PDB file of C-alpha atoms in Angstrom:
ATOM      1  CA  UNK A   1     -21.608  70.052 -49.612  1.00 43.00           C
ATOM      2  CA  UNK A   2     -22.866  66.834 -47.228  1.00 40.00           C
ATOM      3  CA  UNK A   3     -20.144  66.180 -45.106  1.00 43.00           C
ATOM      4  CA  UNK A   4     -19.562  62.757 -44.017  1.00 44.00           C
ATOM      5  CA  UNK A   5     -19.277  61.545 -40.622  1.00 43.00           C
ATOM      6  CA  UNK A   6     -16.038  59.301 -39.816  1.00 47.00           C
ATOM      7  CA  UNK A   7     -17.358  55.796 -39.420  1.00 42.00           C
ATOM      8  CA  UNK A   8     -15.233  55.381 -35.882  1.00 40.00           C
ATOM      9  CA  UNK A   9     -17.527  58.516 -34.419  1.00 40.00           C
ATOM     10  CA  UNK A  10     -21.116  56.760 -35.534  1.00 40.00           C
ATOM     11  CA  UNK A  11     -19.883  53.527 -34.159  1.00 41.00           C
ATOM     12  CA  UNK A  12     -19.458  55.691 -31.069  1.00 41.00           C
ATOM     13  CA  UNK A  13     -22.730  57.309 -31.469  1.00 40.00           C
ATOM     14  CA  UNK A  14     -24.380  53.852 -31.818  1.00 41.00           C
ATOM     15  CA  UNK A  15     -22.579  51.646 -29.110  1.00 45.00           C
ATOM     16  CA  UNK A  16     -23.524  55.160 -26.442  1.00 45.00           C
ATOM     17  CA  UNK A  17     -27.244  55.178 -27.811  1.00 45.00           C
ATOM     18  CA  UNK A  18     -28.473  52.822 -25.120  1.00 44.00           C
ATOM     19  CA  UNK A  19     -27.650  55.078 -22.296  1.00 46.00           C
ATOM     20  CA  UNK A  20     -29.305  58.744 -22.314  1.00 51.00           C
ATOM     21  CA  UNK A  21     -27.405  59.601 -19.251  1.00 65.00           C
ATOM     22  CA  UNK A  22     -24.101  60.725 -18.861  1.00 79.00           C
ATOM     23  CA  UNK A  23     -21.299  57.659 -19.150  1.00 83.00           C
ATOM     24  CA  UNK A  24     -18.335  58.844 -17.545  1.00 89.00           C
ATOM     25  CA  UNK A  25     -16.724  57.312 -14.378  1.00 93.00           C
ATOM     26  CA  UNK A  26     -16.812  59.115 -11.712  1.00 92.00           C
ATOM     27  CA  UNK A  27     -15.872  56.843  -8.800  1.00 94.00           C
ATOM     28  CA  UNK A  28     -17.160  58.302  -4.907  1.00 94.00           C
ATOM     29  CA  UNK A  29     -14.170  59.118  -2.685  1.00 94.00           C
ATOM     30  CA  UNK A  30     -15.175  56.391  -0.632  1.00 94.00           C
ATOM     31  CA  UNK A  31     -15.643  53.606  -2.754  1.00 96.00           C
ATOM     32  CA  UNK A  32     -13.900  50.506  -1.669  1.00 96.00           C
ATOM     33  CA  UNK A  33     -10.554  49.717  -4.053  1.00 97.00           C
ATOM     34  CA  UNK A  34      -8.445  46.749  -5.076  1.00 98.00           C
ATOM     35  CA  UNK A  35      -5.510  46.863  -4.805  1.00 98.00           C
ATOM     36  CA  UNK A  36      -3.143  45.661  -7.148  1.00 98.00           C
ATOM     37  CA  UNK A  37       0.919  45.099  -6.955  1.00 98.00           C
ATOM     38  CA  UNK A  38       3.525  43.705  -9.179  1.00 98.00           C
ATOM     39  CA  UNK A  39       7.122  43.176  -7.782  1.00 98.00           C
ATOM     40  CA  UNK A  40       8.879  43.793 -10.963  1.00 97.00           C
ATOM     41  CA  UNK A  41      12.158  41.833 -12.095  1.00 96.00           C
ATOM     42  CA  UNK A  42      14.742  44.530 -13.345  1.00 94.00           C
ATOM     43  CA  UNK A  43      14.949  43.420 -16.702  1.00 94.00           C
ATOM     44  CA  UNK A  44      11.358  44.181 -17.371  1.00 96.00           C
ATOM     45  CA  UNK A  45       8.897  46.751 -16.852  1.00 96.00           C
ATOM     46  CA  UNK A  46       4.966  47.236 -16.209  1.00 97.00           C
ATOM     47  CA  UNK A  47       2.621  47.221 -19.083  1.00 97.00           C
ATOM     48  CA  UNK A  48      -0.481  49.456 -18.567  1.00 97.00           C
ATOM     49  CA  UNK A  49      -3.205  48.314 -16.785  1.00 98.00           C
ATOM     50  CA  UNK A  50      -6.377  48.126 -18.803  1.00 98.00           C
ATOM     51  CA  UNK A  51      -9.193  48.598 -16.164  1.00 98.00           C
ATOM     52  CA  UNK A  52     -12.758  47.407 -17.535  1.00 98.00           C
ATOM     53  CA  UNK A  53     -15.979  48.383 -15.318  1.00 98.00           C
ATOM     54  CA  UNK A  54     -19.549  47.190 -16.324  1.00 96.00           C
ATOM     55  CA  UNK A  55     -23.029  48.836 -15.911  1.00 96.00           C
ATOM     56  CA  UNK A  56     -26.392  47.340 -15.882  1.00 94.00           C
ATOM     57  CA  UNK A  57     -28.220  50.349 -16.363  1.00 94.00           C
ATOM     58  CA  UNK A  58     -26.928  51.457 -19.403  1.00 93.00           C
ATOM     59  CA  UNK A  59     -26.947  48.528 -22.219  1.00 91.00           C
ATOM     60  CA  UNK A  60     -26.450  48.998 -25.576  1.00 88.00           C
ATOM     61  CA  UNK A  61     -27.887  46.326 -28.318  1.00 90.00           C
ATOM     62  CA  UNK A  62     -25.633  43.658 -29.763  1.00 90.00           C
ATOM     63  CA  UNK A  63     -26.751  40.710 -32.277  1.00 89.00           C
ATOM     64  CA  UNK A  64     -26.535  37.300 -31.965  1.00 87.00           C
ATOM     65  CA  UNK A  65     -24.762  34.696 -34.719  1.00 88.00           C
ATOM     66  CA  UNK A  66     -27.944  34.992 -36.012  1.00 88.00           C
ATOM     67  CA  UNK A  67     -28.638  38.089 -36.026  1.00 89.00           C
ATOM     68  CA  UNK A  68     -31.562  38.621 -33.294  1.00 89.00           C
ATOM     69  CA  UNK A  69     -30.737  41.968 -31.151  1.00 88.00           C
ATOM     70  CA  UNK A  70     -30.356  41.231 -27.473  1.00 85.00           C
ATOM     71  CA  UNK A  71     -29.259  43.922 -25.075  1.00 86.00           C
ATOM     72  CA  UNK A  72     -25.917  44.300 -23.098  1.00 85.00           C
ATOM     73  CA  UNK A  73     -24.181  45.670 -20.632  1.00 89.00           C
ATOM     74  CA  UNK A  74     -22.232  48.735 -21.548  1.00 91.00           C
ATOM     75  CA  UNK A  75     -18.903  49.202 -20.749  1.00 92.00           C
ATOM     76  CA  UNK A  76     -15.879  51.681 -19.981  1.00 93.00           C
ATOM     77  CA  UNK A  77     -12.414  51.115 -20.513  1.00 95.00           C
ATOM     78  CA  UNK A  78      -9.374  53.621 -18.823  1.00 96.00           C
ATOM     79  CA  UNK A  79      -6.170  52.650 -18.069  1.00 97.00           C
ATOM     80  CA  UNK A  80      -3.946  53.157 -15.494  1.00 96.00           C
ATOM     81  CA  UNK A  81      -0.428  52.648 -14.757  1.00 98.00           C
ATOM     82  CA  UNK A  82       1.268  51.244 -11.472  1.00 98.00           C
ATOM     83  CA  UNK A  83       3.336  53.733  -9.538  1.00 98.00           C
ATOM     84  CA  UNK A  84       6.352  52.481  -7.810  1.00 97.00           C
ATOM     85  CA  UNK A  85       6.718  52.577  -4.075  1.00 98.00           C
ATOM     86  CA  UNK A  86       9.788  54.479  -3.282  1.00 97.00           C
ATOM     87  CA  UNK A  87      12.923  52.735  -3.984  1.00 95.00           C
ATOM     88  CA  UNK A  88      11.714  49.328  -4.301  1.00 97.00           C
ATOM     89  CA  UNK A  89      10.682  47.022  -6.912  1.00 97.00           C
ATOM     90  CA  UNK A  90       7.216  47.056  -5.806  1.00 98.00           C
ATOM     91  CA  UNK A  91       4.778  48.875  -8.615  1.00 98.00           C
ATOM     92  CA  UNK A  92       0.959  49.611  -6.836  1.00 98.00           C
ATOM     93  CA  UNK A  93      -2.628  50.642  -8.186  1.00 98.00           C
ATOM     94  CA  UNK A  94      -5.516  51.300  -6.855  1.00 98.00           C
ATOM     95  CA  UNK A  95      -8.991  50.255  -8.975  1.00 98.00           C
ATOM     96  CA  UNK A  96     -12.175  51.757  -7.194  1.00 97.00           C
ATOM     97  CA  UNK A  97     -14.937  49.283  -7.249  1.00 97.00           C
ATOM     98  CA  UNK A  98     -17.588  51.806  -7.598  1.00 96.00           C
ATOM     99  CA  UNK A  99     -17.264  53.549 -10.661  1.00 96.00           C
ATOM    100  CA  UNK A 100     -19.853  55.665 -10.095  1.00 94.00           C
ATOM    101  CA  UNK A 101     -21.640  58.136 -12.308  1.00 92.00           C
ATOM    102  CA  UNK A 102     -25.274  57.773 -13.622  1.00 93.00           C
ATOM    103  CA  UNK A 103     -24.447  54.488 -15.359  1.00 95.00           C
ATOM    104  CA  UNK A 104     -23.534  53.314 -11.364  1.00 95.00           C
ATOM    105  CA  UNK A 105     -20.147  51.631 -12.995  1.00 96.00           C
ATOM    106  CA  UNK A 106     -18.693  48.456 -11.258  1.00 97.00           C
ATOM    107  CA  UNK A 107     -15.599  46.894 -11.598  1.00 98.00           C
ATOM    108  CA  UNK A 108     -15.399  44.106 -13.966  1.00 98.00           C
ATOM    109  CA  UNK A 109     -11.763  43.051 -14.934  1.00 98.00           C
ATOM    110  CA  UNK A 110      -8.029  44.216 -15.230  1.00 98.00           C
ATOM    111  CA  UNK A 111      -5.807  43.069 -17.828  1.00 98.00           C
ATOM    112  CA  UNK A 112      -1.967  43.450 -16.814  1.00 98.00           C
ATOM    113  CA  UNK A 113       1.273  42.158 -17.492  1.00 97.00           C
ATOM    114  CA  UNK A 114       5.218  42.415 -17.289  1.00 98.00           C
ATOM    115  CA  UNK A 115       7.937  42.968 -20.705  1.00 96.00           C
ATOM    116  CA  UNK A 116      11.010  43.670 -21.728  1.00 93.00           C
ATOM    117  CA  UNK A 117      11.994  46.732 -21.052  1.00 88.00           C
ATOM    118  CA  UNK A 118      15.013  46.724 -23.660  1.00 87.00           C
ATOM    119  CA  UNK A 119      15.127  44.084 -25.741  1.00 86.00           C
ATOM    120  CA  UNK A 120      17.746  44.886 -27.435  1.00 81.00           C
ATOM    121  CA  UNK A 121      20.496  43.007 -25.273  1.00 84.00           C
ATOM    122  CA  UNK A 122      19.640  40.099 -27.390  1.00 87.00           C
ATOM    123  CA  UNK A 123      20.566  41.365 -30.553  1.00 84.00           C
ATOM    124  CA  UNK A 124      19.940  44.053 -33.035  1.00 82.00           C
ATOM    125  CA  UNK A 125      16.368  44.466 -33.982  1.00 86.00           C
ATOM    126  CA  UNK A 126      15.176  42.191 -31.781  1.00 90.00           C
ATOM    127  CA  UNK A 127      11.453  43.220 -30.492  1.00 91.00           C
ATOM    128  CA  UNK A 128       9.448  42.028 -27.810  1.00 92.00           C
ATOM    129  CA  UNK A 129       6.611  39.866 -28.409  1.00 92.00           C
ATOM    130  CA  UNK A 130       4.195  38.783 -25.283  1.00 93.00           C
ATOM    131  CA  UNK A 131       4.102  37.037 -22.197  1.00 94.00           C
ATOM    132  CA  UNK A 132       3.763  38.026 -18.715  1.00 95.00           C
ATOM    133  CA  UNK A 133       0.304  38.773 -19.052  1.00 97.00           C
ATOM    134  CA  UNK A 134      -2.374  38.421 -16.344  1.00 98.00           C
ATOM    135  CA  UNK A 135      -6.511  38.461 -16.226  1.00 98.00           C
ATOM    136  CA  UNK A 136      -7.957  38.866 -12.879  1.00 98.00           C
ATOM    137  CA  UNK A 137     -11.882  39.153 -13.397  1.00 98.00           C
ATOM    138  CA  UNK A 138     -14.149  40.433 -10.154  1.00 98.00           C
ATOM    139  CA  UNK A 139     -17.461  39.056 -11.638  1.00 96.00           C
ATOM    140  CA  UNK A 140     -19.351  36.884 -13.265  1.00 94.00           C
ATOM    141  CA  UNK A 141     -18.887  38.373 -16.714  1.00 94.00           C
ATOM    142  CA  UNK A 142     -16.107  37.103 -19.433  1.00 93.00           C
ATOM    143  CA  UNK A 143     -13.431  39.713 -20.361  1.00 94.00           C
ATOM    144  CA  UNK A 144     -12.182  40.816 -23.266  1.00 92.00           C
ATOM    145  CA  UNK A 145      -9.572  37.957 -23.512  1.00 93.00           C
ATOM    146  CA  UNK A 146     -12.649  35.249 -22.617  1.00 92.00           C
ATOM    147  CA  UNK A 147     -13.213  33.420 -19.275  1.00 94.00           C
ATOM    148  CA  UNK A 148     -11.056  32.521 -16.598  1.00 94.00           C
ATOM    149  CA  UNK A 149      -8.835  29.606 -15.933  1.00 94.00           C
ATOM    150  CA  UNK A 150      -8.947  29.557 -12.596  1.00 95.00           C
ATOM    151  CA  UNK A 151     -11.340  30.642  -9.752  1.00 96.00           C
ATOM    152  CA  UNK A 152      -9.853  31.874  -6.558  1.00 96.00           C
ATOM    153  CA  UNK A 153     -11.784  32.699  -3.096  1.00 96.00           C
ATOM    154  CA  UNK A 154     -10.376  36.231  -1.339  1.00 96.00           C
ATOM    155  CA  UNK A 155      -7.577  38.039  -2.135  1.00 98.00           C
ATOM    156  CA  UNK A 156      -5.447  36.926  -5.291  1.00 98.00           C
ATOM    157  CA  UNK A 157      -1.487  35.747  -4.902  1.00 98.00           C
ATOM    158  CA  UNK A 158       0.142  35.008  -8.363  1.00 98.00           C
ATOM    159  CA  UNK A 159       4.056  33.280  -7.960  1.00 98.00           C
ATOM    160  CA  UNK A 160       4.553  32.428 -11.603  1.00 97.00           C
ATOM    161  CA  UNK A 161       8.755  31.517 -13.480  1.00 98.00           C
ATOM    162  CA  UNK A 162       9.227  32.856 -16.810  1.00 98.00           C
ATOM    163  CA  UNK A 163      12.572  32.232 -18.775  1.00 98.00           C
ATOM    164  CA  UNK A 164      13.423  34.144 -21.853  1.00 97.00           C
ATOM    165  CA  UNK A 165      12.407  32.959 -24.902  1.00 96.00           C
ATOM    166  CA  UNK A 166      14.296  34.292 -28.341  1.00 96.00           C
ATOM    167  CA  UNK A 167      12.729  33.351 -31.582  1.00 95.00           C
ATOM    168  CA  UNK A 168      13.587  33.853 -35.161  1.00 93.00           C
ATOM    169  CA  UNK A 169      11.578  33.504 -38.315  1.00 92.00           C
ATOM    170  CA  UNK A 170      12.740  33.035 -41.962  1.00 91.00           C
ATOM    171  CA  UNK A 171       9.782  32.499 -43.649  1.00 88.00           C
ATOM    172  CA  UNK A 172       8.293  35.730 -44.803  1.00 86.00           C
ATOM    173  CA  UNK A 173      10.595  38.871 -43.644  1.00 90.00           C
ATOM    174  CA  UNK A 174      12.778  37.717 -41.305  1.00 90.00           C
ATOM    175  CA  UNK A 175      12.267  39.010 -37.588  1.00 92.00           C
ATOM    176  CA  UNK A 176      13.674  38.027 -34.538  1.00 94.00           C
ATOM    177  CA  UNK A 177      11.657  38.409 -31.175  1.00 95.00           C
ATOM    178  CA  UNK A 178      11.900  37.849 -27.725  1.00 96.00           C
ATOM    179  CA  UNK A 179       9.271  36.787 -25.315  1.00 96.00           C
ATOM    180  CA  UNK A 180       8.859  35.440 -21.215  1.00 97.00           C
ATOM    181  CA  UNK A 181       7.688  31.349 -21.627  1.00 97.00           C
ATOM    182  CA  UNK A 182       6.046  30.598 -18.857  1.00 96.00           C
ATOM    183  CA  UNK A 183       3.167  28.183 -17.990  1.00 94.00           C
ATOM    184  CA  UNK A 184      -0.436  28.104 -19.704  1.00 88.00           C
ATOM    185  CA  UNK A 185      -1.326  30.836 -22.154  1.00 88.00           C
ATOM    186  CA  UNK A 186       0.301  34.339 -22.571  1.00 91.00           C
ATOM    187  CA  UNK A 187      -2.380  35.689 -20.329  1.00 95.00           C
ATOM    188  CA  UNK A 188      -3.266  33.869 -16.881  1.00 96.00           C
ATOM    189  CA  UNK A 189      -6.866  34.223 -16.344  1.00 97.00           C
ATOM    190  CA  UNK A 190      -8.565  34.224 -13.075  1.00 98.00           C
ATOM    191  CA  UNK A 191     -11.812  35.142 -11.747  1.00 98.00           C
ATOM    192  CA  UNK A 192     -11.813  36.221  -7.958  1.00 98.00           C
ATOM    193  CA  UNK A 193     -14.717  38.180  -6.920  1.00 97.00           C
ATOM    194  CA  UNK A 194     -14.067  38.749  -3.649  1.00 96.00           C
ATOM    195  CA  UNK A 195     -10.576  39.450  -4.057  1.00 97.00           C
ATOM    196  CA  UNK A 196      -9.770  42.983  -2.105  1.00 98.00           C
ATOM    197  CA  UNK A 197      -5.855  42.437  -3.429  1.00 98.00           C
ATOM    198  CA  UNK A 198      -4.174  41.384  -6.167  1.00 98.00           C
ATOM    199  CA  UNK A 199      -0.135  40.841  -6.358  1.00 98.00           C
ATOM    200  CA  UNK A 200       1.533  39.624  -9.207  1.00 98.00           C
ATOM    201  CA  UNK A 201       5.257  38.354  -8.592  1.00 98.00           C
ATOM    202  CA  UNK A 202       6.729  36.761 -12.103  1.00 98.00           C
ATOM    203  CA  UNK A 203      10.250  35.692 -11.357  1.00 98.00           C
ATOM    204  CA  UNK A 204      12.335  35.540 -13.839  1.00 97.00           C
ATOM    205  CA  UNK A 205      15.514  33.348 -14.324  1.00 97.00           C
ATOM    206  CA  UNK A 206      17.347  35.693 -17.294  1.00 95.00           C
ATOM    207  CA  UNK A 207      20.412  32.645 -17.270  1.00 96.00           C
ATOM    208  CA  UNK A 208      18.049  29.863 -18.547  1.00 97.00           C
ATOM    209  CA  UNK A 209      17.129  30.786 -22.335  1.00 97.00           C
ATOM    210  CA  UNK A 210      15.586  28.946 -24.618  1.00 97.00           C
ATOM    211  CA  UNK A 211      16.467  29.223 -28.455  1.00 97.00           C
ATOM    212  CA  UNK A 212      13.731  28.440 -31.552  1.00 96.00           C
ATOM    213  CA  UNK A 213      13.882  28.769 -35.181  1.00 94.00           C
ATOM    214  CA  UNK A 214      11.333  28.711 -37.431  1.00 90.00           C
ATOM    215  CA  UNK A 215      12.027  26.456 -40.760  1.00 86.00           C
ATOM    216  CA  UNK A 216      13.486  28.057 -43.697  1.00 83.00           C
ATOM    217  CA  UNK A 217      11.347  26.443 -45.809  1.00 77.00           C
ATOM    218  CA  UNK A 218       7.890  25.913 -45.747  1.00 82.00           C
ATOM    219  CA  UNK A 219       7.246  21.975 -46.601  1.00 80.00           C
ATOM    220  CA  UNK A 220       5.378  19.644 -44.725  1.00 84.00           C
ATOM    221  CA  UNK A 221       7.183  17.751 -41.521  1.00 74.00           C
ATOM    222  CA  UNK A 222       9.325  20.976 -41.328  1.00 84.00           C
ATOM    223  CA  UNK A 223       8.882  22.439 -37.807  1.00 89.00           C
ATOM    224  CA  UNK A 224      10.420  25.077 -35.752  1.00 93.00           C
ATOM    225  CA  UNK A 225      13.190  23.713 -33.692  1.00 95.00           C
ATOM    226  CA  UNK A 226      13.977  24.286 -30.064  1.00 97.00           C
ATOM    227  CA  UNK A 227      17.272  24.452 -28.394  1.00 97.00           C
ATOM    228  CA  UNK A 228      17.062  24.277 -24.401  1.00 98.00           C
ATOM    229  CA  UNK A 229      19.658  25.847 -22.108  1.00 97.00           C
ATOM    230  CA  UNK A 230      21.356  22.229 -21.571  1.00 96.00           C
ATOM    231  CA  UNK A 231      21.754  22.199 -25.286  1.00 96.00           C
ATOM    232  CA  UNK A 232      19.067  19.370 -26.157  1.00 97.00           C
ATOM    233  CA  UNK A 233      17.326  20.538 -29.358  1.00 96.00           C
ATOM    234  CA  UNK A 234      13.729  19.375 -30.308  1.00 95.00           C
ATOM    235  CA  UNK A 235      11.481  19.938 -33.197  1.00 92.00           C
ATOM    236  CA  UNK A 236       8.155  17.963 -32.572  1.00 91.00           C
ATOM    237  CA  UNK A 237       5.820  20.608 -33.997  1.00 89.00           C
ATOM    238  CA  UNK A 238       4.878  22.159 -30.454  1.00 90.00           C
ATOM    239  CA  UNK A 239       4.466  26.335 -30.802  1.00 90.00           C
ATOM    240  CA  UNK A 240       6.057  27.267 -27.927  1.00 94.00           C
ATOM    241  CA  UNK A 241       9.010  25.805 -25.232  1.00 96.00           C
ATOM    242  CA  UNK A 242       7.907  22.741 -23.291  1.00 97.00           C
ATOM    243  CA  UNK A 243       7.582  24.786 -20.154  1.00 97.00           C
ATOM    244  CA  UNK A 244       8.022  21.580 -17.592  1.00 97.00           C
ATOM    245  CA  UNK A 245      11.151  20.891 -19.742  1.00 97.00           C
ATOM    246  CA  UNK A 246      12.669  24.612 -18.753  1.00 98.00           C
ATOM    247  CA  UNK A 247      11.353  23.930 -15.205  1.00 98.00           C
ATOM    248  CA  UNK A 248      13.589  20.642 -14.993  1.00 98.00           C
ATOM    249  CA  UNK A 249      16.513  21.954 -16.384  1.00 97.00           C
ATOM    250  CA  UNK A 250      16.594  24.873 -14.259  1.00 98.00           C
ATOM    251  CA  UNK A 251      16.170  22.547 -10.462  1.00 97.00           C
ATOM    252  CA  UNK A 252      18.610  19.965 -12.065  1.00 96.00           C
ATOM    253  CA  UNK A 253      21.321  22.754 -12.719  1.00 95.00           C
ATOM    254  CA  UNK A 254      20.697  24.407  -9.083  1.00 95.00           C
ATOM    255  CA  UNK A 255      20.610  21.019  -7.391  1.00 92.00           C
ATOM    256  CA  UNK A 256      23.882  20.435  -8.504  1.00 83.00           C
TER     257      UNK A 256
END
């Protein structure tokens, strides 16, 4: 009896083929680090950080649209969670630069983020969904969520507001999530190569939330509708809260 090989282990097999030597990190006890901190709200926690690191000496072959083979650099994914300093809200990691090892690994990009910790304070069922997510890249390379938005020179200091964000959706099975809106995309992408330290501070204001709901049925002009915390509602077919909108409600209200 053949026996057959499971399809994720050749993939494995093939994607490894490119480097004879042995893969695994093993970063020098003296390899300079990054450091990277999130001061963490108390309504959410830390997602794990997914650390990527590069090598140019072992590639593996990839194809183009068109299918001509072209060689890459191969790549090793671990990740790592932030350990919290004492008492405090502060959450730390260290990523060696030098991953070491025969491959000579080198730090390429961290993917990271805040959540909910409990969502359920907004309601039975309710799950989380995404925002709070961060991209800092240390070279010249994309990462796995594409480039970067924004280029930064040293050390990396991100000061972002969030609000909380509670959707529900009819069409289909109903589900009811909650997410942080904040500005751009769900993940803020930079690129900062010479950055020695990263800190991430999301602040979140948990007494501005903003309402949707998704149409119950699905005809054309029908759009989700969003209700603000001053109680102005608004369905113009955006996908997600008018961010500068939360923003203005929020100084107006503290101005007062």
């Amino acid at each position: 009896m053949i026996k057959k090989i499971p399809i994720v282990i050749v993939a494995m097999l093939i994607s490894l083929s490119g480097c004879a030597k042995d893969y695994g990190l093993a970063p020098p006890a003296d390899s300079e680090k990054v450091t990277v901190t999130v001061n963490l709200p108390k309504e959410l926690t830390n997602e794990v950080m997914q650390v990527v690191y590069r090598s140019t000496i072992c590639t593996f072959t990839d194809h183009t649209a068109m299918g001509k083979p072209y060689q890459r650099d191969e790549y090793q994914r671990t990740d790592i969670w932030p350990v919290r300093q004492g008492q405090s809200d502060l959450y730390r990691a260290e990523l060696p630069m030098d991953g070491g090892g025969a491959c000579q690994w080198r730090l390429s990009n961290v993917t990271f983020g805040v959540a909910y910790a409990t969502p359920t304070p907004f309601g039975e069922n309710v799950t989380y969904r995404a925002g709070g997510g961060v991209v800092v890249i240390f070279d010249r390379n994309n990462s796995p969520r594409g480039g970067a938005d924004f280029n930064v020179k040293g050390d990396l200091i991100i000061k972002k507001d969030y609000y909380p964000w509670i959707d529900e959706e009819f069409l289909g099975p109903y589900k009811k999530t909650v997410s942080l809106a904040g500005e751009g995309n769900i993940y803020l992408s930079y690129r900062a190569v010479q950055a020695q330290a990263v800190h991430f501070e999301p602040i979140l204001h948990s007494s501005y939330v903003v309402y949707s709901a998704g149409p119950n049925i699905k005809r054309k002009g029908n759009h989700t509708t969003f209700t603000y915390p001053d109680g102005s509602t608004v369905a113009d077919g955006r996908a997600k809260p008018d961010f500068t909108k939360l923003q203005a409600i929020r100084l107006a209200a503290e101005n007062k």
